[in-house]
Coordinates of C-alpha atoms and ligand atoms in Angstrom, one line a residue:
X1162 CA -78.5 -53.4 79.9
X1163 CA -79.8 -49.8 79.8
X1164 CA -76.6 -48.9 77.8
X1165 CA -77.3 -51.6 75.3
X1166 CA -80.9 -50.4 74.7
X1167 CA -79.8 -46.9 74.2
X1168 CA -77.1 -48.1 71.9
X1169 CA -79.6 -50.0 69.8
X1170 CA -82.0 -47.1 69.6
X1171 CA -79.1 -44.9 68.6
X1172 CA -78.1 -47.4 65.9
X1173 CA -81.6 -47.3 64.5
X1174 CA -81.6 -43.5 64.4
X1175 CA -78.2 -43.5 62.6
X1176 CA -79.5 -46.1 60.1
X1177 CA -82.5 -44.0 59.4
X1178 CA -80.4 -40.8 59.0
X1179 CA -77.9 -42.6 56.7
X1180 CA -80.6 -44.2 54.6
X1181 CA -82.3 -40.9 54.1
X1182 CA -79.1 -39.2 53.2
X1183 CA -78.2 -41.9 50.7
X1184 CA -81.6 -41.6 49.1
X1185 CA -81.1 -38.0 48.1
X1186 CA -78.7 -38.4 45.1
X1187 CA -80.4 -41.6 43.7
X1188 CA -81.9 -40.9 40.3
X1189 CA -82.6 -44.2 38.7
X1190 CA -85.1 -47.0 39.5
X1191 CA -82.3 -49.5 39.5
X1192 CA -80.3 -47.6 42.2
X1193 CA -83.5 -47.2 44.2
X1194 CA -84.2 -50.9 44.1
X1195 CA -80.6 -51.5 45.5
X1196 CA -81.3 -49.0 48.3
X1197 CA -84.6 -50.8 49.1
X1198 CA -82.8 -54.2 49.3
X1199 CA -80.0 -52.8 51.3
X1200 CA -82.2 -51.2 54.0
X1201 CA -85.6 -52.8 53.9
X1202 CA -84.7 -56.2 52.3
X1203 CA -86.3 -59.1 54.1
X1204 CA -83.3 -61.3 54.1
X1205 CA -80.2 -59.2 54.3
X1206 CA -81.6 -55.7 54.9
X1207 CA -79.9 -53.6 57.6
X1208 CA -83.1 -53.2 59.5
X1209 CA -83.6 -56.9 59.5
X1210 CA -80.1 -57.5 60.9
X1211 CA -80.7 -55.0 63.7
X1212 CA -84.1 -56.7 64.4
X1213 CA -82.2 -60.0 64.9
X1214 CA -81.1 -58.9 68.4
X1215 CA -84.7 -58.9 69.6
X1216 CA -84.7 -62.4 71.1
X1217 CA -81.7 -61.4 73.2
X1218 CA -83.6 -58.4 74.8
X1219 CA -85.4 -58.4 78.0
X1220 CA -89.2 -58.5 78.2
X1221 CA -89.3 -54.7 79.0
X1222 CA -86.9 -53.8 76.3
X1223 CA -88.5 -55.7 73.5
X1224 CA -91.6 -53.5 73.0
X1225 CA -89.5 -50.3 73.1
X1226 CA -87.1 -51.6 70.4
X1227 CA -90.0 -53.2 68.5
X1228 CA -91.8 -49.9 68.3
X1229 CA -88.7 -48.1 67.3
X1230 CA -88.0 -50.6 64.5
X1231 CA -91.6 -50.2 63.3
X1232 CA -91.2 -46.4 63.2
X1233 CA -87.9 -46.5 61.3
X1234 CA -89.4 -49.1 58.9
X1235 CA -92.5 -46.9 58.3
X1236 CA -90.3 -43.8 57.8
X1237 CA -88.0 -45.7 55.3
X1238 CA -91.1 -46.9 53.4
X1239 CA -92.5 -43.4 53.2
X1240 CA -89.3 -42.0 51.9
X1241 CA -89.1 -44.9 49.4
X1242 CA -92.6 -44.3 48.2
X1243 CA -92.0 -40.6 47.7
X1244 CA -88.7 -41.3 45.9
X1245 CA -90.4 -43.8 43.6
X1246 CA -93.0 -41.3 42.7
X1247 CA -90.4 -38.6 42.1
X1248 CA -88.4 -41.0 39.8
X1249 CA -91.4 -42.0 37.9
X1250 CA -92.3 -38.4 37.2
X1251 CA -88.7 -37.6 36.2
X1252 CA -88.5 -40.7 33.9
X1253 CA -91.8 -39.7 32.3
X1254 CA -90.6 -36.2 31.7
X1255 CA -87.3 -37.5 30.2
X1256 CA -89.2 -39.8 27.8
X1257 CA -91.5 -37.0 26.8
X1258 CA -88.5 -34.8 26.2
X1259 CA -86.7 -37.4 24.1
X1260 CA -89.7 -38.6 22.1
X1261 CA -91.0 -35.1 21.5
X1262 CA -92.6 -34.6 18.1
X1263 CA -92.7 -31.2 16.6
X1264 CA -96.1 -31.2 15.0
X1265 CA -95.4 -27.8 13.4
X1266 CA -92.5 -29.2 11.3
X1267 CA -93.3 -29.5 7.6
X1268 CA -93.8 -33.2 6.5
X1269 CA -91.2 -34.9 4.3
X1270 CA -92.7 -34.8 0.8
X1271 CA -92.8 -38.2 -1.0
X1272 CA -92.2 -37.9 -4.7
X1273 CA -95.7 -38.3 -6.2
X1274 CA -96.0 -40.6 -9.2
X1275 CA -98.4 -39.7 -12.0
X1276 CA -100.1 -41.7 -14.7
X1277 CA -97.9 -42.6 -17.8
X1278 CA -99.0 -40.4 -20.7
X1279 CA -100.1 -43.5 -22.6
X1280 CA -102.3 -44.7 -19.8
X1281 CA -103.7 -41.2 -19.5
X1282 CA -104.4 -41.0 -23.2
X1283 CA -106.2 -44.4 -23.0
X1284 CA -108.2 -43.1 -20.1
X1285 CA -109.1 -39.9 -21.9
X1286 CA -110.1 -41.7 -25.2
X1287 CA -112.2 -44.4 -23.5
X1288 CA -113.9 -41.7 -21.3
X1289 CA -115.1 -39.9 -24.5
X1290 CA -116.5 -43.1 -25.9
X1291 CA -118.1 -44.1 -22.6
X1292 CA -119.9 -40.8 -22.8
X1293 CA -121.2 -41.8 -26.2
X1294 CA -122.6 -45.0 -24.7
X1295 CA -119.7 -47.5 -25.4
X1296 CA -118.5 -50.0 -22.8
X1297 CA -114.8 -50.8 -22.2
X1298 CA -113.5 -54.4 -22.6
X1299 CA -110.0 -55.9 -22.1
X1300 CA -108.6 -58.5 -24.5
X1301 CA -105.7 -61.0 -24.7
X1302 CA -102.2 -60.1 -25.8
X1303 CA -101.4 -63.7 -26.7
X1304 CA -103.9 -64.7 -29.4
X1305 CA -104.5 -67.5 -31.8
X1306 CA -104.4 -67.4 -35.6
X1307 CA -108.1 -67.8 -35.9
X1308 CA -109.1 -64.7 -33.9
X1309 CA -106.2 -62.5 -35.0
X1310 CA -106.5 -63.4 -38.7
X1311 CA -108.9 -66.1 -40.0
X1312 CA -112.1 -64.9 -38.4
X1313 CA -111.2 -61.4 -39.6
X1314 CA -111.4 -62.5 -43.2
X1315 CA -107.7 -63.1 -43.5
X1316 CA -107.2 -66.8 -44.4
X1317 CA -103.8 -68.4 -44.4
X1318 CA -101.7 -67.3 -47.4
X1319 CA -103.8 -64.1 -47.8
X1320 CA -101.5 -61.3 -48.9
X1321 CA -103.0 -59.0 -46.2
X1322 CA -101.0 -61.1 -43.6
X1323 CA -97.9 -59.3 -44.9
X1324 CA -99.4 -55.9 -43.8
X1325 CA -98.5 -56.8 -40.2
X1326 CA -95.2 -58.6 -39.6
X1327 CA -96.1 -61.1 -36.8
X1328 CA -94.2 -62.3 -33.7
X1329 CA -95.2 -66.0 -33.6
X1330 CA -95.1 -68.0 -30.4
X1331 CA -96.2 -71.3 -32.1
X1332 CA -95.9 -70.6 -35.9
X1333 CA -99.2 -70.7 -37.6
X1334 CA -101.1 -71.1 -34.4
X1335 CA -100.2 -68.8 -31.4
X1336 CA -98.9 -65.3 -31.7
X1337 CA -98.6 -61.9 -30.0
X1338 CA -101.6 -60.1 -31.4
X1339 CA -100.7 -57.7 -34.2
X1340 CA -103.9 -55.6 -33.6
X1341 CA -106.8 -55.2 -31.2
X1342 CA -109.2 -56.3 -33.9
X1343 CA -109.4 -60.0 -32.6
X1344 CA -111.5 -58.5 -29.9
X1345 CA -114.2 -57.7 -32.5
X1346 CA -114.6 -61.4 -33.0
X1347 CA -114.4 -62.3 -29.3
X1348 CA -117.0 -59.6 -28.4
X1349 CA -119.4 -60.8 -31.1
X1350 CA -118.9 -64.4 -30.0
X1351 CA -119.8 -63.6 -26.5
X1352 CA -122.6 -60.9 -26.9
X1353 CA -125.6 -60.3 -29.1
X1354 CA -126.3 -56.9 -30.8
X1355 CA -126.7 -54.1 -30.1
X1356 CA -123.0 -53.9 -29.4
X1357 CA -120.9 -50.8 -28.6
X1358 CA -117.5 -51.4 -27.2
X1359 CA -114.0 -50.0 -27.1
X1360 CA -111.0 -52.2 -26.3
X1361 CA -107.6 -50.7 -25.3
X1362 CA -104.5 -52.8 -25.2
X1363 CA -100.9 -53.6 -26.3
X1364 CA -100.2 -54.9 -29.8
X1365 CA -96.9 -56.3 -31.3
X1366 CA -95.4 -56.1 -34.7
X1367 CA -92.0 -57.1 -36.0
X1368 CA -91.4 -53.7 -37.6
X1369 CA -88.5 -51.4 -38.2
X1370 CA -88.6 -48.8 -35.4
X1371 CA -88.4 -45.1 -36.3
X1372 CA -89.9 -41.8 -35.0
X1373 CA -93.5 -42.9 -35.6
X1374 CA -93.2 -46.8 -35.5
X1375 CA -92.7 -49.0 -32.5
X1376 CA -92.6 -52.9 -32.3
X1377 CA -94.8 -52.8 -29.2
X1378 CA -97.5 -50.1 -29.2
X1379 CA -101.1 -49.6 -28.0
X1380 CA -104.3 -49.6 -30.0
X1381 CA -107.9 -48.9 -29.0
X1382 CA -110.4 -50.9 -31.0
X1383 CA -114.0 -49.7 -31.4
X1384 CA -116.9 -51.8 -32.6
X1385 CA -120.6 -50.9 -33.0
X1386 CA -123.2 -53.4 -34.3
X1387 CA -126.8 -52.7 -34.7
X1388 CA -129.7 -53.2 -37.2
X1389 CA -129.2 -49.7 -38.5
X1390 CA -125.7 -48.3 -39.0
X1391 CA -124.0 -46.4 -41.8
X1392 CA -120.7 -44.9 -42.8
X1393 CA -122.2 -41.5 -41.7
X1394 CA -122.5 -42.9 -38.1
X1395 CA -118.8 -43.9 -38.2
X1396 CA -117.8 -40.4 -39.5
X1397 CA -120.0 -38.6 -36.9
X1398 CA -118.7 -40.7 -34.1
X1399 CA -115.0 -40.2 -35.0
X1400 CA -115.5 -36.5 -35.6
X1401 CA -117.1 -36.1 -32.2
X1402 CA -114.2 -38.0 -30.7
X1403 CA -111.6 -35.9 -32.5
X1404 CA -113.2 -32.6 -31.5
X1405 CA -113.5 -33.6 -27.8
X1406 CA -110.0 -35.0 -27.7
X1407 CA -108.2 -32.2 -29.6
X1408 CA -110.5 -29.3 -29.9
X1409 CA -113.1 -28.2 -32.5
X1410 CA -110.5 -26.6 -34.8
X1411 CA -108.9 -29.9 -35.6
X1412 CA -109.9 -31.4 -39.0
X1413 CA -110.4 -35.1 -39.9
X1414 CA -109.6 -36.6 -43.3
X1415 CA -111.0 -39.9 -44.4
X1416 CA -108.9 -41.7 -47.1
X1417 CA -110.2 -44.7 -48.9
X1418 CA -108.2 -47.8 -47.8
X1419 CA -108.2 -51.5 -47.6
X1420 CA -108.7 -53.8 -44.6
X1421 CA -109.9 -57.4 -45.2
X1422 CA -112.4 -57.2 -42.3
X1423 CA -114.1 -53.9 -43.3
X1424 CA -115.8 -52.9 -46.5
X1425 CA -115.7 -50.0 -47.4
X1426 CA -112.5 -49.1 -45.4
X1427 CA -111.0 -45.8 -44.6
X1428 CA -107.8 -44.5 -42.9
X1429 CA -108.4 -41.4 -40.9
X1430 CA -105.9 -38.6 -40.5
X1431 CA -106.0 -35.7 -38.2
X1432 CA -104.6 -32.3 -39.0
X1433 CA -101.2 -31.8 -37.4
X1434 CA -101.4 -29.7 -34.3
X1435 CA -97.7 -28.8 -34.3
X1436 CA -97.9 -26.9 -37.6
X1437 CA -101.7 -26.4 -37.9
X1438 CA -101.8 -28.4 -41.1
X1439 CA -99.0 -26.4 -42.8
X1440 CA -96.5 -29.2 -42.8
X1441 CA -93.6 -30.0 -40.5
X1442 CA -91.0 -32.7 -39.7
X1443 CA -93.5 -34.5 -37.4
X1444 CA -96.2 -34.9 -40.1
X1445 CA -93.6 -35.5 -42.8
X1446 CA -94.5 -32.1 -44.3
X1447 CA -98.0 -33.4 -45.2
X1448 CA -100.0 -31.4 -42.6
X1449 CA -101.8 -34.6 -41.6
X1450 CA -101.1 -37.5 -39.1
X1451 CA -102.6 -41.0 -39.7
X1452 CA -104.2 -42.1 -36.5
X1453 CA -106.6 -44.9 -37.2
X1454 CA -108.0 -47.5 -39.6
X1455 CA -111.8 -48.0 -39.9
X1456 CA -114.7 -49.2 -42.0
X1457 CA -118.0 -51.0 -42.1
X1458 CA -117.7 -54.5 -40.7
X1459 CA -117.3 -57.0 -43.6
X1460 CA -120.3 -59.4 -44.1
X1461 CA -117.9 -62.4 -43.9
X1462 CA -116.8 -61.3 -40.4
X1463 CA -120.5 -61.1 -39.3
X1464 CA -121.1 -64.6 -40.8
X1465 CA -118.0 -66.0 -39.0
X1466 CA -119.6 -65.2 -35.6
X1467 CA -123.0 -66.4 -36.6
X1468 CA -124.6 -63.0 -37.2
X1469 CA -127.0 -62.5 -40.1
X1470 CA -125.4 -59.8 -42.4
X1471 CA -128.8 -59.0 -43.8
X1472 CA -130.1 -58.1 -40.3
X1473 CA -127.0 -56.6 -38.7
X1474 CA -124.4 -54.1 -39.8
X1475 CA -121.8 -52.1 -38.0
X1476 CA -118.6 -50.1 -38.0
X1477 CA -115.2 -50.7 -36.5
X1478 CA -112.1 -48.7 -36.0
X1479 CA -108.6 -49.2 -34.5
X1480 CA -106.5 -46.2 -33.4
X1481 CA -102.9 -46.0 -32.4
X1482 CA -102.7 -44.6 -28.9
X1483 CA -99.1 -43.4 -29.2
X1484 CA -100.0 -41.5 -32.3
X1485 CA -103.0 -39.9 -30.5
X1486 CA -100.7 -38.9 -27.6
X1487 CA -98.1 -37.5 -30.0
X1488 CA -100.8 -35.3 -31.5
X1489 CA -102.3 -34.3 -28.2
X1490 CA -99.0 -33.4 -26.5
X1491 CA -97.1 -32.2 -29.5
X1492 CA -94.4 -35.0 -29.4
X1493 CA -92.4 -35.8 -32.5
X1494 CA -90.7 -39.0 -31.4
X1495 CA -92.7 -42.2 -30.5
X1496 CA -89.7 -43.9 -28.7
X1497 CA -89.9 -41.4 -25.9
X1498 CA -93.0 -43.1 -24.5
X1499 CA -91.2 -46.4 -23.9
X1500 CA -87.8 -44.9 -23.1
X1501 CA -88.4 -44.6 -19.3
X1502 CA -86.7 -41.2 -19.2
X1503 CA -88.1 -39.4 -16.2
X1504 CA -87.1 -36.0 -17.6
X1505 CA -89.5 -36.6 -20.5
X1506 CA -92.3 -38.1 -18.3
X1507 CA -92.1 -35.3 -15.8
X1508 CA -92.6 -32.7 -18.5
X1509 CA -96.0 -34.1 -19.3
Ligands
LIG581 C1 -105.0 -52.0 -37.9 O1 -104.3 -52.4 -37.1 C2 -106.4 -52.3 -38.0 N1 -106.7 -53.4 -37.1 C3 -107.3 -51.1 -37.7 C4 -108.7 -51.3 -38.0 C5 -109.6 -51.7 -37.0 C6 -109.2 -51.1 -39.3 C7 -111.0 -51.9 -37.3 C8 -110.6 -51.3 -39.6 C9 -111.4 -51.7 -38.6 P1 -103.2 -50.4 -38.9 O2 -102.2 -51.4 -39.2 O3 -103.3 -49.3 -39.9 O4 -104.7 -51.0 -38.8 O5 -103.0 -49.7 -37.5 C10 -103.9 -48.9 -36.9 C11 -103.2 -47.7 -36.3 O6 -102.2 -48.1 -35.4 C12 -102.5 -46.8 -37.3 O7 -103.4 -45.9 -37.8 C13 -101.5 -46.1 -36.4 O8 -102.0 -45.1 -35.7 C14 -101.1 -47.2 -35.4 N2 -99.9 -48.0 -35.7 C15 -99.8 -48.9 -36.7 N3 -98.5 -49.4 -36.7 C16 -97.9 -48.7 -35.7 C17 -96.5 -48.8 -35.2 N4 -95.6 -49.7 -35.7 N5 -96.2 -48.0 -34.2 C18 -97.1 -47.2 -33.6 N6 -98.4 -47.1 -34.1 C19 -98.8 -47.8 -35.1

């Protein structure tokens, strides 16, 4: 029996030595789990199978073997714990190494977009008028015949309708607005004087396209209504705008004109900045570029919105945004604005 005891204790020592030796090269948690099951596993672990001889031992032998089993178990558990800790550290270091971020690397630059020159021009123009006390409103691109024509003193069959070739949606009733002037009517319908507004937006005309004409372009409408207002106020206001927008050296020219909704009416030209008024291809060798229509609001228009023309008067203007941008940036071709050519847009 003594021989069997010694043999058993020897087997336990061998098992411990073998387990520790096998533990050395293990370097993944999965392999370590296998090792754990193989030696310490509750069901089929090697230590468990050696313990199964216990009932066959004598009373004296049992405590000796039991104590040895406990020592081996504790030793295996200690090694397991150390190895787990070591693997955890190693896996952490590996993850840190693989996921390392070099914070000193320069960032990847995203191509930055900028405002379209037309949007920027609208912003610059409206800012100037806001500084003069005007508010900014938005209008509708799909209008009705009443607001685009009739209320603006352009009845059906009036020859002035031919001045702007219209894109009709429902002929005689609904259309793509040909001008921002319908917003004069909508503003006066909604508010009481004093009124000072500017209204930027798209307008549409069924026109032949060339270097200075588009079928879709932008206008900015201006409207001022008060008890006291004269043509001199209109001129002063537009001159102030032109000097702020283009510089004090630029000149304005008022030419008598005709619009059914203003009386008197004037078209306003600005001296060409490309040739300094000497004449070039862009200004058709005249030295001037037409940028807006304007005038004193017609009494019929005031009556149409229920204002008393004896009490109130006002001025209105409508400027072409593309023409302003052409003047500002020295561009001789209007179609570049809607051409979506990034080489052109990046230059500005
Ligand atoms: C009008 O549209 C009037 N509603 C302006 C107005 C408002 C007059 C208030 C009086 C009172 P006109 O058709 O001239 O007017 O156009 C005004 C401006 O828009 C022109 O001076 C020009 O700068 C621009 N414009 C006109 N047609 C085109 C076009 N096809 N392409 C680009 N710009 C244009």
